[in-house]
Structure formats: C-alpha cells, structure tokens
mmCIF file of C-alpha atoms in Angstrom:
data_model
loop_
_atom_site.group_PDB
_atom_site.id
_atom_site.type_symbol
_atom_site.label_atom_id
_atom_site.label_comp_id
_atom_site.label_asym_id
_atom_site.label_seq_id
_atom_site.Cartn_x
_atom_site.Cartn_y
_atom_site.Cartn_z
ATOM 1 C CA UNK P 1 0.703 -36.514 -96.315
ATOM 2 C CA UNK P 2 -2.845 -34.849 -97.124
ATOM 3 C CA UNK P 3 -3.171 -31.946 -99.066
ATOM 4 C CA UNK P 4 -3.435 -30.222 -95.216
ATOM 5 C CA UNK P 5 0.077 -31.491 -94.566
ATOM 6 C CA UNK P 6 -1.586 -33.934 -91.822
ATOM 7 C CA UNK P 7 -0.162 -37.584 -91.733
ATOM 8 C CA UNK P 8 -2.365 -39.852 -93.440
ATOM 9 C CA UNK P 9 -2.096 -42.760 -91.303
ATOM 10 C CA UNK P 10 -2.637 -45.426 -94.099
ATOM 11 C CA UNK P 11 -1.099 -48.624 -92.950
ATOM 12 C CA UNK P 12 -1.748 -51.906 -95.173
ATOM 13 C CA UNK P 13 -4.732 -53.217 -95.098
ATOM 14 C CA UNK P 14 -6.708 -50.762 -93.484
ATOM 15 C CA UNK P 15 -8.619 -47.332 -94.686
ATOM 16 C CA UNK P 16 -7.265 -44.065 -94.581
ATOM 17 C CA UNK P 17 -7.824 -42.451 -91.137
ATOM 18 C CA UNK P 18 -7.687 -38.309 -90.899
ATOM 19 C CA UNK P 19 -5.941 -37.027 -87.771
ATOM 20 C CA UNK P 20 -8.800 -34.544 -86.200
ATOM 21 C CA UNK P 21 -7.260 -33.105 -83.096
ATOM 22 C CA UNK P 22 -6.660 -29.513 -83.716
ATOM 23 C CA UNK P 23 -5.903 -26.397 -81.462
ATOM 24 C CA UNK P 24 -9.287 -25.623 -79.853
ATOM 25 C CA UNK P 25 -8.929 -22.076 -79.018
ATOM 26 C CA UNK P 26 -11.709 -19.927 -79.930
ATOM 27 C CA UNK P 27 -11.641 -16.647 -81.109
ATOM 28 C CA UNK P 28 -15.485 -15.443 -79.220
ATOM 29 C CA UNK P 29 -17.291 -12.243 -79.256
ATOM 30 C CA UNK P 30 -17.815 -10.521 -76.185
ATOM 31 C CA UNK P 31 -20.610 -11.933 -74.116
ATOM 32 C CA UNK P 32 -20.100 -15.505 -75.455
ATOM 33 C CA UNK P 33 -19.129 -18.739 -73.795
ATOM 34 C CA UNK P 34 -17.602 -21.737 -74.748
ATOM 35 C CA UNK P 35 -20.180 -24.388 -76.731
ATOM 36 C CA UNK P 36 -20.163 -28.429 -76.287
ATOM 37 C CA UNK P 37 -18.107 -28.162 -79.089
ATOM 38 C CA UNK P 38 -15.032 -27.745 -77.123
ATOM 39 C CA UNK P 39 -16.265 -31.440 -75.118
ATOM 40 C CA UNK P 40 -13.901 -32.904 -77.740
ATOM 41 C CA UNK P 41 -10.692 -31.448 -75.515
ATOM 42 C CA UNK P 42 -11.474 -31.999 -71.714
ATOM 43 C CA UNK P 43 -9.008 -30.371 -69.638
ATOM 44 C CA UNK P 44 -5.760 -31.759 -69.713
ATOM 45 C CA UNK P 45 -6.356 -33.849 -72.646
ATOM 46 C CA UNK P 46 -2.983 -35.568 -74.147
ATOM 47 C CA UNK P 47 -4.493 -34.699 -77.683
ATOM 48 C CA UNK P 48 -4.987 -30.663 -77.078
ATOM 49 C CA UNK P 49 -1.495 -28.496 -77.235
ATOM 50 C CA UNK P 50 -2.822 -26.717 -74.228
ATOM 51 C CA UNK P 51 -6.716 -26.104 -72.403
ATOM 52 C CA UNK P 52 -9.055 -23.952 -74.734
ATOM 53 C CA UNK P 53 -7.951 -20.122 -74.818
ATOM 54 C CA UNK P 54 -10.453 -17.472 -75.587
ATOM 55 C CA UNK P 55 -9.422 -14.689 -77.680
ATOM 56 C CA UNK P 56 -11.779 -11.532 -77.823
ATOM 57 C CA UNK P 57 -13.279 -10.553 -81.670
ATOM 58 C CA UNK P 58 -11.280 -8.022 -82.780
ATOM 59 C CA UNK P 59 -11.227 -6.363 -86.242
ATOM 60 C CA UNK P 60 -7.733 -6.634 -87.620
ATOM 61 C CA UNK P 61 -6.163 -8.466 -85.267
ATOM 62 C CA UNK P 62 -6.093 -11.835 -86.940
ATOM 63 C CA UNK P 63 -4.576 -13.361 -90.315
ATOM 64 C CA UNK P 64 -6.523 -16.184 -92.227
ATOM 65 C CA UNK P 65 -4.100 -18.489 -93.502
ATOM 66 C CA UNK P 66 -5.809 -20.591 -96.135
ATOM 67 C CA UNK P 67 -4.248 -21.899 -99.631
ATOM 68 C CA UNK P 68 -6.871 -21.787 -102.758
ATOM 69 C CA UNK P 69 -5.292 -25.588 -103.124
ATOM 70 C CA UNK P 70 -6.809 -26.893 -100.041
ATOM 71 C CA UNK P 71 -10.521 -27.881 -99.934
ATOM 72 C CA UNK P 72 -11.090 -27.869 -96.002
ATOM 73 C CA UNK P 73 -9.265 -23.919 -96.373
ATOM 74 C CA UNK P 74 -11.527 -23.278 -99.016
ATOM 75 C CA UNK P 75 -14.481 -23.329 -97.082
ATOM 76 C CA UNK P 76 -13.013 -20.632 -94.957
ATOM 77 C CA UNK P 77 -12.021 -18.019 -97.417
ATOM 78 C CA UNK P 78 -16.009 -19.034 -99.325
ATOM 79 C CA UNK P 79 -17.827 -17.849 -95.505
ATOM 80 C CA UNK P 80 -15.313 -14.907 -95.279
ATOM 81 C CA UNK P 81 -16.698 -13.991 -98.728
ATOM 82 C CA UNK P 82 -20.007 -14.887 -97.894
ATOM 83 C CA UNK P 83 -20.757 -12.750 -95.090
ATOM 84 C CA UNK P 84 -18.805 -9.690 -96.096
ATOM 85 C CA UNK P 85 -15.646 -10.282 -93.591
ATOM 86 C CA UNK P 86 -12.844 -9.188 -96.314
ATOM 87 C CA UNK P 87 -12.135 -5.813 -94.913
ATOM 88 C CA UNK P 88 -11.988 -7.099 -91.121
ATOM 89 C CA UNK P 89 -10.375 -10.479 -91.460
ATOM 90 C CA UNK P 90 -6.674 -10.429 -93.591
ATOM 91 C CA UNK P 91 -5.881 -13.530 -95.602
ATOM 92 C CA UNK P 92 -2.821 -15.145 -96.328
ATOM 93 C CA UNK P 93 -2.813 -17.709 -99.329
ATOM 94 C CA UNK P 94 0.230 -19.766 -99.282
ATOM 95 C CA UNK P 95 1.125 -21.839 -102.719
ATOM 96 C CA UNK P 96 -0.525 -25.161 -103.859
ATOM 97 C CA UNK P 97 2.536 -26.978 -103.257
ATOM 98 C CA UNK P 98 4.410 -27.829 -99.769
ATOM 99 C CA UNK P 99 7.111 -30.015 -98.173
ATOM 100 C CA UNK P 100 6.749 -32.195 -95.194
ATOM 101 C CA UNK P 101 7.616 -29.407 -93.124
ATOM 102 C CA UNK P 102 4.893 -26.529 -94.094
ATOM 103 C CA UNK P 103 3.320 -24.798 -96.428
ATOM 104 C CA UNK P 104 4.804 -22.076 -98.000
ATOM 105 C CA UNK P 105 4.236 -18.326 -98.976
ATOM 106 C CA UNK P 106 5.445 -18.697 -102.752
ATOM 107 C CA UNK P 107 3.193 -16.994 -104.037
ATOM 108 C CA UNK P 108 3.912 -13.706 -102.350
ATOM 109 C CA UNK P 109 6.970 -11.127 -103.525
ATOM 110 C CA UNK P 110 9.918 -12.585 -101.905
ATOM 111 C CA UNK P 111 8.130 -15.928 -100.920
ATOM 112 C CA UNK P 112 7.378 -13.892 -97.788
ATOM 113 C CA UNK P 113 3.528 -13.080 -96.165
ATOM 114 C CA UNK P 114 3.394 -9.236 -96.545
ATOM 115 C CA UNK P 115 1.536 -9.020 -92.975
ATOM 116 C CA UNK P 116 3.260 -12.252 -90.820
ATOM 117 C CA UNK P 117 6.413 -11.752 -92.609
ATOM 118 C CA UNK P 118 7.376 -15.255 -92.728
ATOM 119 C CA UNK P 119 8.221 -17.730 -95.668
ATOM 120 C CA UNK P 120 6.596 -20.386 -94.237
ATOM 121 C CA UNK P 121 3.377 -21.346 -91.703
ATOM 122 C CA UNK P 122 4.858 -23.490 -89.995
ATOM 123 C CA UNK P 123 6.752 -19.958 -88.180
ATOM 124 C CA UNK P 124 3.861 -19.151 -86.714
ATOM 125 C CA UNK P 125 2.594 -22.067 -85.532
ATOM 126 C CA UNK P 126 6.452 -22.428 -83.841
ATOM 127 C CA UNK P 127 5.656 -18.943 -82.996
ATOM 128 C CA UNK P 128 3.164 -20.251 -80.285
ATOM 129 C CA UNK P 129 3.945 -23.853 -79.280
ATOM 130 C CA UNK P 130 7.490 -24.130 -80.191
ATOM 131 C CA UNK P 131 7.659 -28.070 -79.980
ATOM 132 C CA UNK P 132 3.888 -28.379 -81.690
ATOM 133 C CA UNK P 133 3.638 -32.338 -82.577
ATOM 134 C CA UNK P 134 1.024 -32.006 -85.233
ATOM 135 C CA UNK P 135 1.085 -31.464 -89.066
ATOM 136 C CA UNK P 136 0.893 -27.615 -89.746
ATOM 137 C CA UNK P 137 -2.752 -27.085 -91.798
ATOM 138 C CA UNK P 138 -4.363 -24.611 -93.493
ATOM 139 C CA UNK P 139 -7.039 -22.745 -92.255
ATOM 140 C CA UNK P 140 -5.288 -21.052 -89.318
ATOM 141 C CA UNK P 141 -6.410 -18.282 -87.619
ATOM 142 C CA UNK P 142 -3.379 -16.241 -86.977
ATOM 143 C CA UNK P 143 -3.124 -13.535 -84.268
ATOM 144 C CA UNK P 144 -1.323 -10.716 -85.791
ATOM 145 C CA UNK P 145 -0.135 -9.009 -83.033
ATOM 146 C CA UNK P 146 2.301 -11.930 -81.607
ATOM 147 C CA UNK P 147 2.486 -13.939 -85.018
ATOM 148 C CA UNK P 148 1.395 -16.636 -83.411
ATOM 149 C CA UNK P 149 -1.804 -19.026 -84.345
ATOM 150 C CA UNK P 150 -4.387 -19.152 -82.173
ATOM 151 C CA UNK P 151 -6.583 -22.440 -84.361
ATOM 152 C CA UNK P 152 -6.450 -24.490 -87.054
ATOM 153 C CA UNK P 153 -9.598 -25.932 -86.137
ATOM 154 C CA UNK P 154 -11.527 -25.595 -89.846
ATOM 155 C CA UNK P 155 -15.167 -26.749 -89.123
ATOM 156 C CA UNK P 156 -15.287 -24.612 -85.728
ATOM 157 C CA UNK P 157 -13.251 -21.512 -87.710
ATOM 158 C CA UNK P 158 -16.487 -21.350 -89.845
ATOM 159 C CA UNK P 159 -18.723 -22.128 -87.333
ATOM 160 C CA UNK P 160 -17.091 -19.289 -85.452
ATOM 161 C CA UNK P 161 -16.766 -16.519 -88.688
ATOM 162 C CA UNK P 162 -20.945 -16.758 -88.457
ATOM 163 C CA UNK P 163 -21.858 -17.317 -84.918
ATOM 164 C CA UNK P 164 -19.351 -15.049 -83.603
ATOM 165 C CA UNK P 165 -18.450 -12.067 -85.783
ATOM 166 C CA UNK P 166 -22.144 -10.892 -86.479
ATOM 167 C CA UNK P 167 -21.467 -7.281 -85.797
ATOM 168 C CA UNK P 168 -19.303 -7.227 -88.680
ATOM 169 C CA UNK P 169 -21.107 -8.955 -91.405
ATOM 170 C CA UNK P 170 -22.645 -6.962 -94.297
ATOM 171 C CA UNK P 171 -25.805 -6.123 -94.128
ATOM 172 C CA UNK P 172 -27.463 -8.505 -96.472
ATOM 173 C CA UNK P 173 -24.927 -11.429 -95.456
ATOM 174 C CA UNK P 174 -26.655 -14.821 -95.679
ATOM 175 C CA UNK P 175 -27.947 -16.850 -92.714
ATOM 176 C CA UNK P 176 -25.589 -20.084 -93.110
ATOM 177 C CA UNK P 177 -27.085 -21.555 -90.348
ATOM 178 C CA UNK P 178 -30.868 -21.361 -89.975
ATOM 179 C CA UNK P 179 -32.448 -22.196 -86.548
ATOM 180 C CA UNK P 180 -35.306 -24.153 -87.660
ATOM 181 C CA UNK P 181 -32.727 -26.364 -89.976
ATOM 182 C CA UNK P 182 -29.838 -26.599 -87.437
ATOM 183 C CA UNK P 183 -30.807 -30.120 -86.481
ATOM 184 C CA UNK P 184 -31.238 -30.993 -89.906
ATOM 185 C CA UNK P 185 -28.451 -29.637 -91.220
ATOM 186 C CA UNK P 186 -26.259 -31.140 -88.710
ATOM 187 C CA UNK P 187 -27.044 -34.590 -89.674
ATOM 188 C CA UNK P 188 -26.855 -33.406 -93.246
ATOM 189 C CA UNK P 189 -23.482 -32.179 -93.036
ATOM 190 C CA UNK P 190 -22.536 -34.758 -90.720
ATOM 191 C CA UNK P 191 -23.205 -37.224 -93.492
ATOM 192 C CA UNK P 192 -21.388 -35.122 -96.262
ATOM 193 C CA UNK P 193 -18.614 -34.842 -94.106
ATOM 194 C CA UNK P 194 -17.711 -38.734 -93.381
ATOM 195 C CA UNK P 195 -18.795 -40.022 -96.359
ATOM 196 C CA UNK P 196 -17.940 -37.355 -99.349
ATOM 197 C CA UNK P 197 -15.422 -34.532 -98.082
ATOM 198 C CA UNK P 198 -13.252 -37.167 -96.419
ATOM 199 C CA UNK P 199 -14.632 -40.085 -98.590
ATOM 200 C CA UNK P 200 -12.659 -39.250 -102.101
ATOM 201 C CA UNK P 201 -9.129 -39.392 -99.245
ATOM 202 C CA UNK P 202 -10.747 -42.957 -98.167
ATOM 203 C CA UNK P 203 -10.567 -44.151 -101.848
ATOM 204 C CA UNK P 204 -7.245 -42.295 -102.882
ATOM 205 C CA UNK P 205 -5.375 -43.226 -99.432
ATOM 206 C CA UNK P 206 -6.928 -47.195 -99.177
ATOM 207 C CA UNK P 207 -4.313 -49.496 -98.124
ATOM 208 C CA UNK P 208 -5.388 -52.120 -99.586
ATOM 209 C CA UNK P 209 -7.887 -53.024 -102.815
ATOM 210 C CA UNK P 210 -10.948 -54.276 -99.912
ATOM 211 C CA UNK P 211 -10.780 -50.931 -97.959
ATOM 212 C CA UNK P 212 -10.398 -49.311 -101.169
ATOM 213 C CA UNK P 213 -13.631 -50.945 -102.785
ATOM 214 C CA UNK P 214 -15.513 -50.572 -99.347
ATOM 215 C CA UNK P 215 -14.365 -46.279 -99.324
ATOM 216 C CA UNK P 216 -15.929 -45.966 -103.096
ATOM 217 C CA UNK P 217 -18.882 -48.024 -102.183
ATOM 218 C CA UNK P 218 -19.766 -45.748 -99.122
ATOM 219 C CA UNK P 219 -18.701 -42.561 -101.158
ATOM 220 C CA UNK P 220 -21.029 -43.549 -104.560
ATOM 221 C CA UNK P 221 -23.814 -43.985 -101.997
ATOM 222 C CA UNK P 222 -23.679 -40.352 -100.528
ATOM 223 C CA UNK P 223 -23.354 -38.929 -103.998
ATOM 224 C CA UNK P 224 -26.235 -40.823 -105.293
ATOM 225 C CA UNK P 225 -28.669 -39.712 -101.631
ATOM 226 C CA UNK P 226 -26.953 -36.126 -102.573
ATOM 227 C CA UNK P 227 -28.112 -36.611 -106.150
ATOM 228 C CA UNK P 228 -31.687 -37.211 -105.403
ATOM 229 C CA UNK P 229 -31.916 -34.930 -102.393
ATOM 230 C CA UNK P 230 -30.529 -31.926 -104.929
ATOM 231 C CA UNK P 231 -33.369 -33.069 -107.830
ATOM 232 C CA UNK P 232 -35.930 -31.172 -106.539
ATOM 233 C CA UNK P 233 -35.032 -28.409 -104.024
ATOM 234 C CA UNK P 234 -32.064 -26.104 -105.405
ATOM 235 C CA UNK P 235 -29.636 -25.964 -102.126
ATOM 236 C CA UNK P 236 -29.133 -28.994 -99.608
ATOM 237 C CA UNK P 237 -31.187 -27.364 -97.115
ATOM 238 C CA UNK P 238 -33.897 -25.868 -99.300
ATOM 239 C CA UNK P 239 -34.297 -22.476 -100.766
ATOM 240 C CA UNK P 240 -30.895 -20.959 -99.310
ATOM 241 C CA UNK P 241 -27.543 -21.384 -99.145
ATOM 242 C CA UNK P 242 -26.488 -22.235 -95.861
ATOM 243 C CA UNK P 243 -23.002 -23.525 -94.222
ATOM 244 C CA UNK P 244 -23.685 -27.253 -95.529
ATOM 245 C CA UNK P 245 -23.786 -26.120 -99.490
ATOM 246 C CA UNK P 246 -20.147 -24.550 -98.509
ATOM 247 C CA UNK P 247 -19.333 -27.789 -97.151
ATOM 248 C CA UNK P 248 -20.021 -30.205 -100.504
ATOM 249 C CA UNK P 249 -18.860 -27.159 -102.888
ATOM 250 C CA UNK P 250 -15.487 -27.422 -102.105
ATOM 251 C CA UNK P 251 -15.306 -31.437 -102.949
ATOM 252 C CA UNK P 252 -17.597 -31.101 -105.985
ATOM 253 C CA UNK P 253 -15.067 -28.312 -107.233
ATOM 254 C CA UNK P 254 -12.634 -30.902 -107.212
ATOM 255 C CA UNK P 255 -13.746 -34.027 -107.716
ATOM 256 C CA UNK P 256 -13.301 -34.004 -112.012
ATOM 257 C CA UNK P 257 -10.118 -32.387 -111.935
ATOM 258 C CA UNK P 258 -8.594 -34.263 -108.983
ATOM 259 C CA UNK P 259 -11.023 -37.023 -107.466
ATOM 260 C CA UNK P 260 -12.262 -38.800 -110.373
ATOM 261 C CA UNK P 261 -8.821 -40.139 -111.519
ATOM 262 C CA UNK P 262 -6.328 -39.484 -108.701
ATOM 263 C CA UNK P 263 -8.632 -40.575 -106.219
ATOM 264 C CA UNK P 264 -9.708 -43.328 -108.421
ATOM 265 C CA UNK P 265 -13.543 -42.297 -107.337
ATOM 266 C CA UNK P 266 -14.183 -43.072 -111.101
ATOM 267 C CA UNK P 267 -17.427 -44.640 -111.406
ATOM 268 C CA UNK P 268 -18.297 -41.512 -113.476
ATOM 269 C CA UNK P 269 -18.104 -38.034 -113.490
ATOM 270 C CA UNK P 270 -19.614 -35.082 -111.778
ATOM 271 C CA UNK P 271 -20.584 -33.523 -115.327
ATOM 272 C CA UNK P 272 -22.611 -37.081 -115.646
ATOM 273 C CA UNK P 273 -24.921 -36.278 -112.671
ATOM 274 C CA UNK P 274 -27.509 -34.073 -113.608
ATOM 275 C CA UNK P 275 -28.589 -32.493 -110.283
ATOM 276 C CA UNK P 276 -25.265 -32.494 -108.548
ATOM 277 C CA UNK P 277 -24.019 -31.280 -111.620
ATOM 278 C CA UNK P 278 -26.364 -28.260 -111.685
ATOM 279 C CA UNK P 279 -26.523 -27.483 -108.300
ATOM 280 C CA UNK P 280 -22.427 -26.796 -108.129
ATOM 281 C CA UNK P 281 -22.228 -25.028 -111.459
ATOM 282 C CA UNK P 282 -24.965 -22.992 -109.432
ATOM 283 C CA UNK P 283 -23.349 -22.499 -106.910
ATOM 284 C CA UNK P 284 -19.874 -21.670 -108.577
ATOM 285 C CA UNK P 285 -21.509 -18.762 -110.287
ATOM 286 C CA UNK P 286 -22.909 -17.184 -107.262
ATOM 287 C CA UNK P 287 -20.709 -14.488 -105.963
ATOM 288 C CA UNK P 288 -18.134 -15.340 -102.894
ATOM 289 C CA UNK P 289 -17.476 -19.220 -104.751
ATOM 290 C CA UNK P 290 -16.394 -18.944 -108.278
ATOM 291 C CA UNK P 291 -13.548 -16.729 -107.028
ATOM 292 C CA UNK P 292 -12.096 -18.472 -104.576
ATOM 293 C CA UNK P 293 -11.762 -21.404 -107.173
ATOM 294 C CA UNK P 294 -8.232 -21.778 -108.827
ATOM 295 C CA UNK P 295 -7.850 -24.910 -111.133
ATOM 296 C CA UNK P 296 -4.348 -24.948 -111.461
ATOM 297 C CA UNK P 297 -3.661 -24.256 -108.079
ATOM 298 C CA UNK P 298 -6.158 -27.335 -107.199
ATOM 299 C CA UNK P 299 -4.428 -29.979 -109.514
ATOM 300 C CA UNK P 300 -1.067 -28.922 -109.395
ATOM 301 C CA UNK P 301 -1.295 -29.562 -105.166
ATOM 302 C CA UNK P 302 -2.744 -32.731 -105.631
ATOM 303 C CA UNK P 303 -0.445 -34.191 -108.241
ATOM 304 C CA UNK P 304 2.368 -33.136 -107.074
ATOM 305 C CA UNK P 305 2.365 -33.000 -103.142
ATOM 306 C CA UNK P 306 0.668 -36.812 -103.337
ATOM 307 C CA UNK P 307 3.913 -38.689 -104.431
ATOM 308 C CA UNK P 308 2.579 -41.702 -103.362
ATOM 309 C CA UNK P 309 -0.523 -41.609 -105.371
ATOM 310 C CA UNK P 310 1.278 -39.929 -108.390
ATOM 311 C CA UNK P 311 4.967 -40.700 -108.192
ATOM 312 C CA UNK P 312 6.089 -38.774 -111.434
ATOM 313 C CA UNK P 313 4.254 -35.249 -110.497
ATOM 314 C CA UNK P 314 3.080 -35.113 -113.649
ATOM 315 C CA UNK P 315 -0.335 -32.595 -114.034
ATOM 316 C CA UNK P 316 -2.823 -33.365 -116.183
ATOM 317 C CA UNK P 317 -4.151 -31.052 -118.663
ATOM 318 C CA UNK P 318 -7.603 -31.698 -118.581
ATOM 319 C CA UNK P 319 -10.338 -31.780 -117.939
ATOM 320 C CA UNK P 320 -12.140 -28.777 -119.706
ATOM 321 C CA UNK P 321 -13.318 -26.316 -117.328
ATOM 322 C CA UNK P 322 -15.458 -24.201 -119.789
ATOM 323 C CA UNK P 323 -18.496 -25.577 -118.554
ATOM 324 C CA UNK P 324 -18.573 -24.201 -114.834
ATOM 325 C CA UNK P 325 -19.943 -21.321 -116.787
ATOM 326 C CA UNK P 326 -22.681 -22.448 -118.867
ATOM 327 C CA UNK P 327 -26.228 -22.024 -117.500
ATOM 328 C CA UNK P 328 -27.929 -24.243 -114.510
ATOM 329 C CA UNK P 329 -30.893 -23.951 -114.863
ATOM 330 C CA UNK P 330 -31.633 -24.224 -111.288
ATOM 331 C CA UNK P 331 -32.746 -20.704 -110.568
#
C-alpha cells in the first residue's frame, strides 16, 4: 500500500504504477460548468463509481479529510491555508498510521472525528458507495450533511479550493494560478508531478534493481532541471507563489526524513542542493506551510505503514530538523 492507502501495483520486474481513478464529483460555485478536466471519466466509464455529480459551494457544508502524514493531503490543507478557507472549510486529520482497511481518527478524543463522528474514513466513503472498489485516500471532500464523500480527487480538490471558492478567500489570498503562467505552469507541474512527487514511490516501490535504477535516474534529472530553474528566480514560476510551489513543497518536506533512505533516492541530500535547498526552507517559513508540517507524523507513516520497504517498523531518529529554520536567503 501507499501512504494514500492505494494499491501499489508493483509486480516483479516492472516500476511502481499509482492507481489515478478517483471520484470525479465536483464541488462548483454557482454559475460554473464542468472543465475538460472531467474528459478523464466519460459517461459510463468502468473506472468512475458513478457519472460526475455537481455539488453547489456551500460554506460549512463539507469536511476536509486530510492526514499531516500524507504528502498528496498536504497540499490540500497548504491551499486551504493559503487562501484563507479555515473558517469555511472543516478539517479532519486522521493519524499517520493506517491498516489496509482505512485510515483512522486516532488522533481525536475517543479515536472518533468530532464533526463525522466516525473512527475511521473508510465510513464515509461506505457512507456513499457502499461496495466502493478503490483504496480509501486522503484528501476527501466530505459532505457533512449525509456523511458521505463527495471526492477524493487531490489535484482537482485544489484546483477547485482556488477556481471555485473565490467569494470566500481572504482578501489578500494569493493568486496560485496566474493567467499569463497557466500554460507554463501546467507543463511545469506536469513535469514535477511524474517525475518528483510520484518519482521518490518509483524508486521506493521498483520491482526490480533495472526499474529501480531507471526511477532514480528520471527522478535525479528533475531535481537537478528544478535545481537550476530555482538558482535564479525565487518560486518555480517567478516572483510568486503559485499552486506548482505547493506541489514540490510537499515532496521536498519529505524527501531527507523519508525519501533519501527509505526511498533509497540517495544520491545526496536535499540540504546538499543549494537552490532547492533554499527555496523550501523559504517556503517552509512562509505562513500557511511550516504549520501544516509534522515530522513525526511524516516518518512514523512511512516507516511503519510501508512493511514491505521497512519490515521491522523501526523510526529513525534523525535527521536534524533545526535547520528548516535558519535563514534562506532568498528574499
């Protein structure tokens, strides 16, 4: 299982293949129509629970679901932060740890989710498609009212939390997704996604040493493009953060603590790459990152939900984490 309690698919011999068909429902403001997004679930697709639903913006109707632990959930609860969304959007945060069946609200009085009252994520998702075929991830957008989820679809949740909940960001909320770098930025993030974000699973889930050696190859390319592209302009898309630094972030977060020796993605270290280094120590210290970061949440998932990868659950101690606070120097 991945960290988003999605089969990995690793067979021998071959590279690690992530299972991307999630529930396409979109949660749209009023006035708004469905995007070519949604072209990846034609009607009546065998890979879509049902055809897309459209649920109207609503402030405090819906729950995000997303565990601290989780990188693809941490990019949720960083643009909730980001554009001011605290007091209209709830959030659950289940524990680092899970079985094969769900993840779990541990971390809550009672093990239970104040608002959903359930122990586990998986309810709701039951809640909704009672036979659902699918591992139960984190983000989910949860619709209070029934207890059921309405998506777990993490890059369109995002997408969705700028695009489609304007009227409720703060007032100085940054513009993750420029319109003279959308094209750009696509590509950009397109890249970061295939080759970095999902690139560390490619090394640490390899079936065998060639697809293993071919994932750290493609991933030390990336970092080195990211490295140059990052030495002279302080965010990925310029002067401003924007949607694809929230992408990266997450992975750099984890990549000393977790990637570098876990994932075997150990031609060196983060704190060994001056811009890349920089630029996330940067970004950690801006307000609506830092915060959502929890160490010990991070490596204690990793280690000990990846049995395969770490058979004896033991958590390492290191590394140091002092740093994340000394100065850039990129301001």
């Amino acid at each position: 299982m991945t960290e988003d309690n999605t089969p990995t698919y690793v067979s021998k011999g071959q590279e690690f293949a992530r299972d991307m068909n999630y529930i396409p429902d979109r949660i749209l403001a009023s006035g708004s129509s469905l995007d070519p997004l949604d072209d990846r679930f034609p009607s009546g697709s065998k890979d879509s629970p049902r055809d897309v639903q459209v649920w109207p913006v609503e402030p405090g109707r819906y729950r995000l679901v997303a565990a601290k632990a989780c990188p693809w959930a941490n990019r949720a609860i960083i643009v909730r932060n980001l554009l001011g969304l605290e007091d209209v959007i709830s959030i659950g945060l289940p524990g680092p740890t899970h079985d094969k069946r769900s993840w779990t609200f541990d971390l809550d009085p009672g093990g239970v989710d104040p608002v959903l009252g359930f122990e586990r994520l998986q309810q709701a998702y039951f809640a909704r498609f009672p036979d659902y075929p699918r591992g139960i991830t984190v983000p989910a957008m949860v619709d209070v009212p029934t207890k059921g989820v309405v998506t777990n679809d993490f890059p369109q949740i995002t997408h969705d939390l700028f695009f489609e909940w304007r009227d409720h960001h703060r007032p100085d909320a940054p513009d993750l997704w420029p319109d003279d770098l959308r094209e750009e930025m696509e590509s950009v993030m397109q890249r970061i996604f295939t080759e970095v974000n999902n690139g560390v699973y490619r090394c640490g889930f390899a079936g065998s040493q060639e697809a293993y050696e071919a994932g750290y190859d493609r991933l030390w390319t990336a970092m080195d493009w990211l490295e140059e592209r990052l030495t002279d302009r302080r965010y990925l898309m310029g002067d401003a953060i924007t949607e694809a630094d929230v992408r990266l972030f997450t992975t750099l977060a984890r990549f000393d603590p977790v990637y570098h020796g876990h994932f075997k993605c150990n031609r060196n270290k983060l704190t060994e790459m001056p811009a890349l280094w920089g630029y996330a120590r940067d970004l950690f210290q801006t307000p609506g990152f830092g915060e959502t970061i929890d160490f010990d949440q991070i490596k204690a998932h990793y280690y000990v939900v990846h049995t395969d990868v770490n058979p004896s659950g033991i958590i390492p101690k290191g590394p140091s984490l002092e740093e994340w606070h000394s100065a850039h120097g990129r301001s």
